[in-house]
Amino acid sequence: MAIKKVALLTAGGLAPCLSSAVGALISQYSQIAPEVELIAYRNGYQGLLLGDTVSITPQIRAKADLLHNFGGSPIGNSRVKLTNVDDCVARGLVPPGSDPRQVAAAQLIADGVDVLHTIGGDDTNTAAADLANFLEQNNYHLAVVGLPKTIDNDIYPIAQSLGAWTAADEGARHFSNVVSEHTSNTRMLIVHEVMGRHSGWLTAATALSYRSMLDEITWLPEFGLTRNHRDIHAVFVPELEIDIADEASRLSNVMDQVGNVNIFLSEGAGVDSIVEKMRSSGEAIPLDPFGHVKIDKINPGEWFANQFAPMIKAEKVLVQKSGYFARSAPANAADRKLIQDCAVVAVQAALAGISGLVGPDDDQGGLIRVCEFQRVAGGKPFDTEQIWFEQLLSQIGQPKGKPAKTH
């Protein structure tokens, strides 16, 4: 079947790849299939449910390369789960008594869409796959070709998700300024909270990127400007248990010797313990439309800072989150190359009517290919057995610890 009309949407949280991915797809279609009509649904599945589209005009096509210079999404995002009927009704996206999947399917049919490109995480892409299956049962063939977006880098079977490298570098850049706050007070504890609900990859990669920045600095120890003060003293990820008593003892020695302590903390590290404590005290657990705990509402960074501060005799505590700074950046050179390579395969698959999630396949040596939707899932844990991570912990003097029970 000849492809006549293609729609794009971006969904979920931001990542430093959305604008670049949209630009890459537009450019690729303009190059090899300029006759195909392109539209985009504004604000993800919200726009699909409301029939809110933008036409990708010849003027936009001619300037598509400019999108690589921007963070965020040029077509907007939203957190809408098609199977959460109550939420869709409450937000006025569908009438009471209707099925959001049927509404979305009817809109795709009305718009005459042959291919839907979804740029998002596992929820975004599996929802699109469900839509395609629903339409197939009603004798309407829709090819769904997704691109993997998440700075957590935690999608099965994707070896490297789009935007994650950039987020790590930007998080490191954020902390490279924040760390100077240790000079504002003696015995300072700084907790750098990094995004990562289930996976510690971003926290570890941000730490690695930051320490690479330290390697490039010429120090002035005669005036107290040493690497020790600005180095990382602990990296906590969800995949490893955190023995607070043991770590407090170790970090207390660091505080006494160096005069300050810097911790990199994955926002998902220890969340189960925090939530359990909230439940036991009768507190309500804030959830998003996907049923995920709203981590920004329970503040893991503050919780851990409150645990460690008295134990290491910190005189001042600073908790900083780099997530929004990091995820809103434009893609860096490495991510732009990966995005472009994925866009080429994605357009080829779309024109052939093949559905799936395009990215480096973990099970095929990182080959960029169309991964089958039935293999796609979220929550892929960070592999703490990797040599570079074990070396990182060793270099900062932190024992690796035991695997966390939830992983």
Tab-separated table of C-alpha atoms in Angstrom, residues 40-293:
chain	number	residue	atom	x	y	z
A	40	ALA	CA	1.742	16.441	13.686
A	41	TYR	CA	-0.608	16.054	16.615
A	42	ARG	CA	-0.094	18.836	19.114
A	43	ASN	CA	0.709	17.846	22.696
A	44	GLY	CA	0.939	14.093	22.159
A	45	TYR	CA	-2.106	11.888	22.713
A	46	GLN	CA	-4.028	14.909	23.954
A	47	GLY	CA	-3.872	16.367	20.450
A	48	LEU	CA	-4.808	13.040	18.901
A	49	LEU	CA	-7.923	12.750	21.080
A	50	LEU	CA	-8.926	16.336	20.301
A	51	GLY	CA	-8.019	16.216	16.604
A	52	ASP	CA	-5.592	19.096	17.147
A	53	THR	CA	-3.083	18.972	14.285
A	54	VAL	CA	-0.486	21.145	12.626
A	55	SER	CA	0.405	20.770	8.974
A	56	ILE	CA	4.096	20.457	8.202
A	57	THR	CA	4.292	22.924	5.356
A	58	PRO	CA	6.973	23.325	2.651
A	59	GLN	CA	8.297	26.272	4.654
A	60	ILE	CA	8.749	24.072	7.734
A	61	ARG	CA	10.336	21.308	5.660
A	62	ALA	CA	12.860	23.767	4.215
A	63	LYS	CA	13.925	24.836	7.701
A	64	ALA	CA	13.691	21.456	9.461
A	65	ASP	CA	17.418	21.438	10.262
A	66	LEU	CA	16.867	24.402	12.596
A	67	LEU	CA	14.997	22.068	14.948
A	68	HIS	CA	18.305	20.477	15.968
A	69	ASN	CA	19.141	23.734	17.783
A	70	PHE	CA	16.192	23.563	20.172
A	71	GLY	CA	15.327	21.682	23.339
A	72	GLY	CA	11.808	20.645	24.253
A	73	SER	CA	9.306	19.566	21.608
A	74	PRO	CA	8.187	21.866	18.766
A	75	ILE	CA	4.827	20.041	18.690
A	76	GLY	CA	4.320	19.804	22.459
A	77	ASN	CA	4.014	16.917	24.915
A	78	SER	CA	1.476	15.721	27.463
A	79	ARG	CA	1.075	12.825	29.881
A	80	VAL	CA	-2.089	11.114	28.675
A	81	LYS	CA	-2.718	7.396	29.109
A	82	LEU	CA	-5.383	6.134	26.703
A	83	THR	CA	-6.419	3.316	29.030
A	84	ASN	CA	-6.962	5.707	31.957
A	85	VAL	CA	-10.547	6.507	30.996
A	86	ASP	CA	-11.402	8.496	34.152
A	87	ASP	CA	-8.415	10.791	33.690
A	88	CYS	CA	-9.187	11.388	29.996
A	89	VAL	CA	-12.816	12.224	30.847
A	90	ALA	CA	-11.844	14.454	33.786
A	91	ARG	CA	-9.512	16.447	31.539
A	92	GLY	CA	-12.196	16.911	28.920
A	93	LEU	CA	-10.341	14.921	26.288
A	94	VAL	CA	-13.191	12.459	25.638
A	95	PRO	CA	-16.927	12.495	26.420
A	96	PRO	CA	-18.185	10.500	29.430
A	97	GLY	CA	-18.912	6.886	28.548
A	98	SER	CA	-16.484	6.744	25.626
A	99	ASP	CA	-13.340	4.661	25.159
A	100	PRO	CA	-10.273	6.904	24.528
A	101	ARG	CA	-8.783	4.213	22.280
A	102	GLN	CA	-11.856	4.299	20.064
A	103	VAL	CA	-11.790	8.101	19.985
A	104	ALA	CA	-8.099	8.083	19.012
A	105	ALA	CA	-8.638	5.373	16.395
A	106	ALA	CA	-11.585	7.236	14.873
A	107	GLN	CA	-9.481	10.404	14.665
A	108	LEU	CA	-6.647	8.606	12.862
A	109	ILE	CA	-9.159	7.198	10.384
A	110	ALA	CA	-10.818	10.587	9.893
A	111	ASP	CA	-7.423	12.178	9.266
A	112	GLY	CA	-6.478	9.434	6.795
A	113	VAL	CA	-3.212	8.646	8.574
A	114	ASP	CA	-1.249	5.697	7.140
A	115	VAL	CA	1.777	5.934	9.465
A	116	LEU	CA	2.043	7.235	13.019
A	117	HIS	CA	5.507	8.106	14.341
A	118	THR	CA	5.562	8.164	18.140
A	119	ILE	CA	8.578	9.663	19.879
A	120	GLY	CA	8.402	8.674	23.526
A	121	GLY	CA	9.055	6.086	26.196
A	122	ASP	CA	7.661	2.608	26.623
A	123	ASP	CA	4.180	3.855	27.618
A	124	THR	CA	3.952	6.074	24.540
A	125	ASN	CA	5.049	3.396	22.097
A	126	THR	CA	3.140	0.452	23.540
A	127	ALA	CA	-0.016	2.599	23.586
A	128	ALA	CA	0.527	3.315	19.892
A	129	ALA	CA	1.018	-0.394	19.199
A	130	ASP	CA	-2.283	-1.114	20.975
A	131	LEU	CA	-3.941	1.485	18.752
A	132	ALA	CA	-2.563	-0.172	15.626
A	133	ASN	CA	-3.850	-3.575	16.776
A	134	PHE	CA	-7.247	-2.074	17.550
A	135	LEU	CA	-7.454	-0.551	14.069
A	136	GLU	CA	-6.265	-3.756	12.399
A	137	GLN	CA	-9.199	-5.575	13.996
A	138	ASN	CA	-11.431	-3.000	12.348
A	139	ASN	CA	-9.844	-3.489	8.916
A	140	TYR	CA	-7.720	-0.332	8.981
A	141	HIS	CA	-3.975	-0.811	8.615
A	142	LEU	CA	-1.865	1.709	10.488
A	143	ALA	CA	1.907	1.368	10.652
A	144	VAL	CA	3.283	2.620	13.955
A	145	VAL	CA	6.997	3.378	13.994
A	146	GLY	CA	8.324	4.640	17.304
A	147	LEU	CA	11.568	6.243	18.421
A	148	PRO	CA	12.791	5.596	22.008
A	149	LYS	CA	12.886	8.725	24.116
A	150	THR	CA	13.882	8.609	27.773
A	151	ILE	CA	16.791	10.143	29.618
A	152	ASP	CA	16.572	7.216	32.060
A	153	ASN	CA	17.823	4.891	29.282
A	154	ASP	CA	15.585	2.143	30.668
A	155	ILE	CA	13.611	0.740	27.719
A	156	TYR	CA	13.821	-2.932	26.782
A	157	PRO	CA	15.374	-3.923	24.338
A	158	ILE	CA	16.978	-0.563	23.513
A	159	ALA	CA	20.712	-0.347	24.226
A	160	GLN	CA	20.787	3.472	24.116
A	161	SER	CA	17.717	5.684	24.123
A	162	LEU	CA	17.686	9.042	22.374
A	163	GLY	CA	18.681	12.058	24.464
A	164	ALA	CA	20.236	10.164	27.367
A	165	TRP	CA	23.840	11.039	26.526
A	166	THR	CA	22.955	14.724	26.335
A	167	ALA	CA	21.082	14.614	29.639
A	168	ALA	CA	24.126	13.128	31.369
A	169	ASP	CA	26.425	15.842	30.031
A	170	GLU	CA	23.962	18.600	30.903
A	171	GLY	CA	23.475	17.243	34.425
A	172	ALA	CA	27.242	17.297	34.858
A	173	ARG	CA	27.378	20.887	33.611
A	174	HIS	CA	24.644	21.849	36.065
A	175	PHE	CA	26.564	20.390	39.006
A	176	SER	CA	29.850	21.954	37.889
A	177	ASN	CA	28.388	25.293	39.002
A	178	VAL	CA	26.396	24.060	41.998
A	179	VAL	CA	29.457	22.410	43.547
A	180	SER	CA	31.041	25.817	44.175
A	181	GLU	CA	28.384	26.377	46.841
A	182	HIS	CA	30.565	24.342	49.201
A	183	THR	CA	32.639	27.500	49.629
A	184	SER	CA	29.627	29.322	51.114
A	185	ASN	CA	29.772	27.398	54.384
A	186	THR	CA	31.988	25.028	56.330
A	187	ARG	CA	31.032	21.333	56.538
A	188	MET	CA	28.628	21.536	53.616
A	189	LEU	CA	26.579	18.578	52.324
A	190	ILE	CA	25.421	18.884	48.708
A	191	VAL	CA	22.987	16.309	47.331
A	192	HIS	CA	22.635	16.285	43.561
A	193	GLU	CA	19.345	14.533	42.752
A	194	VAL	CA	19.314	13.120	39.223
A	195	MET	CA	16.276	11.780	37.352
A	196	GLY	CA	15.850	8.008	37.127
A	197	ARG	CA	12.792	6.286	38.563
A	198	HIS	CA	13.827	2.658	38.041
A	199	SER	CA	17.282	2.953	36.544
A	200	GLY	CA	20.464	4.487	37.881
A	201	TRP	CA	22.050	4.777	34.432
A	202	LEU	CA	21.595	8.549	34.179
A	203	THR	CA	23.008	9.160	37.656
A	204	ALA	CA	26.042	6.985	36.916
A	205	ALA	CA	26.570	8.493	33.464
A	206	THR	CA	26.206	12.021	34.858
A	207	ALA	CA	28.802	11.229	37.510
A	208	LEU	CA	31.152	9.849	34.862
A	209	SER	CA	30.689	12.927	32.672
A	210	TYR	CA	31.236	15.262	35.622
A	211	ARG	CA	34.438	13.527	36.708
A	212	SER	CA	35.695	13.757	33.119
A	213	MET	CA	35.201	17.518	33.401
A	214	LEU	CA	37.296	17.513	36.577
A	215	ASP	CA	40.078	15.768	34.651
A	216	GLU	CA	40.436	18.875	32.463
A	217	ILE	CA	40.874	21.345	35.317
A	218	THR	CA	44.238	22.740	36.447
A	219	TRP	CA	44.032	22.977	40.233
A	220	LEU	CA	45.521	25.503	42.664
A	221	PRO	CA	46.067	23.523	45.868
A	222	GLU	CA	48.200	26.297	47.359
A	223	PHE	CA	45.008	28.336	47.599
A	224	GLY	CA	42.724	25.482	48.637
A	225	LEU	CA	41.396	24.742	45.153
A	226	THR	CA	41.688	20.978	45.004
A	227	ARG	CA	39.870	18.200	43.210
A	228	ASN	CA	38.843	16.578	46.511
A	229	HIS	CA	36.535	19.468	47.347
A	230	ARG	CA	34.725	19.295	44.009
A	231	ASP	CA	34.805	15.548	43.472
A	232	ILE	CA	31.912	13.149	44.021
A	233	HIS	CA	32.002	11.279	47.306
A	234	ALA	CA	29.016	8.945	46.833
A	235	VAL	CA	26.822	7.692	43.975
A	236	PHE	CA	23.507	6.078	44.963
A	237	VAL	CA	21.401	4.196	42.385
A	238	PRO	CA	18.175	2.165	42.728
A	239	GLU	CA	19.898	-1.080	41.763
A	240	LEU	CA	22.146	-1.137	44.847
A	241	GLU	CA	21.227	-1.162	48.526
A	242	ILE	CA	22.144	1.933	50.508
A	243	ASP	CA	23.444	1.106	53.959
A	244	ILE	CA	22.878	4.500	55.502
A	245	ALA	CA	24.804	3.742	58.705
A	246	ASP	CA	27.891	2.430	56.892
A	247	GLU	CA	27.841	5.209	54.331
A	248	ALA	CA	27.376	7.830	57.028
A	249	SER	CA	30.470	6.516	58.779
A	250	ARG	CA	32.504	6.657	55.567
A	251	LEU	CA	31.193	10.080	54.571
A	252	SER	CA	31.780	11.429	58.068
A	253	ASN	CA	35.476	10.709	57.548
A	254	VAL	CA	35.312	12.478	54.179
A	255	MET	CA	33.690	15.491	55.835
A	256	ASP	CA	36.395	15.606	58.509
A	257	GLN	CA	39.227	15.284	55.981
A	258	VAL	CA	37.922	17.286	53.002
A	259	GLY	CA	35.523	19.692	54.705
A	260	ASN	CA	32.507	19.004	52.484
A	261	VAL	CA	30.577	16.071	50.973
A	262	ASN	CA	29.022	15.770	47.491
A	263	ILE	CA	26.448	13.026	46.787
A	264	PHE	CA	24.956	12.043	43.421
A	265	LEU	CA	21.560	10.443	44.069
A	266	SER	CA	19.200	8.798	41.606
A	267	GLU	CA	15.660	9.979	42.387
A	268	GLY	CA	14.511	6.349	42.426
A	269	ALA	CA	17.085	5.219	44.977
A	270	GLY	CA	15.319	4.277	48.182
A	271	VAL	CA	11.875	5.392	46.965
A	272	ASP	CA	10.296	2.116	48.092
A	273	SER	CA	11.479	2.770	51.627
A	274	ILE	CA	10.212	6.340	51.584
A	275	VAL	CA	6.802	5.328	50.222
A	276	GLU	CA	6.493	2.539	52.789
A	277	LYS	CA	7.252	4.997	55.570
A	278	MET	CA	4.611	7.392	54.206
A	279	ARG	CA	2.018	4.604	54.027
A	280	SER	CA	2.746	3.445	57.551
A	281	SER	CA	2.176	6.969	58.823
A	282	GLY	CA	-1.101	7.252	56.898
A	283	GLU	CA	0.138	9.775	54.318
A	284	ALA	CA	-1.418	9.777	50.835
A	285	ILE	CA	0.922	8.665	48.034
A	286	PRO	CA	0.758	11.107	45.081
A	287	LEU	CA	0.353	9.264	41.745
A	288	ASP	CA	0.379	10.418	38.101
A	289	PRO	CA	-2.139	9.232	35.415
A	290	PHE	CA	0.093	6.226	34.718
A	291	GLY	CA	-0.032	5.087	38.339
A	292	HIS	CA	3.593	6.082	38.978
A	293	VAL	CA	4.570	7.689	42.267
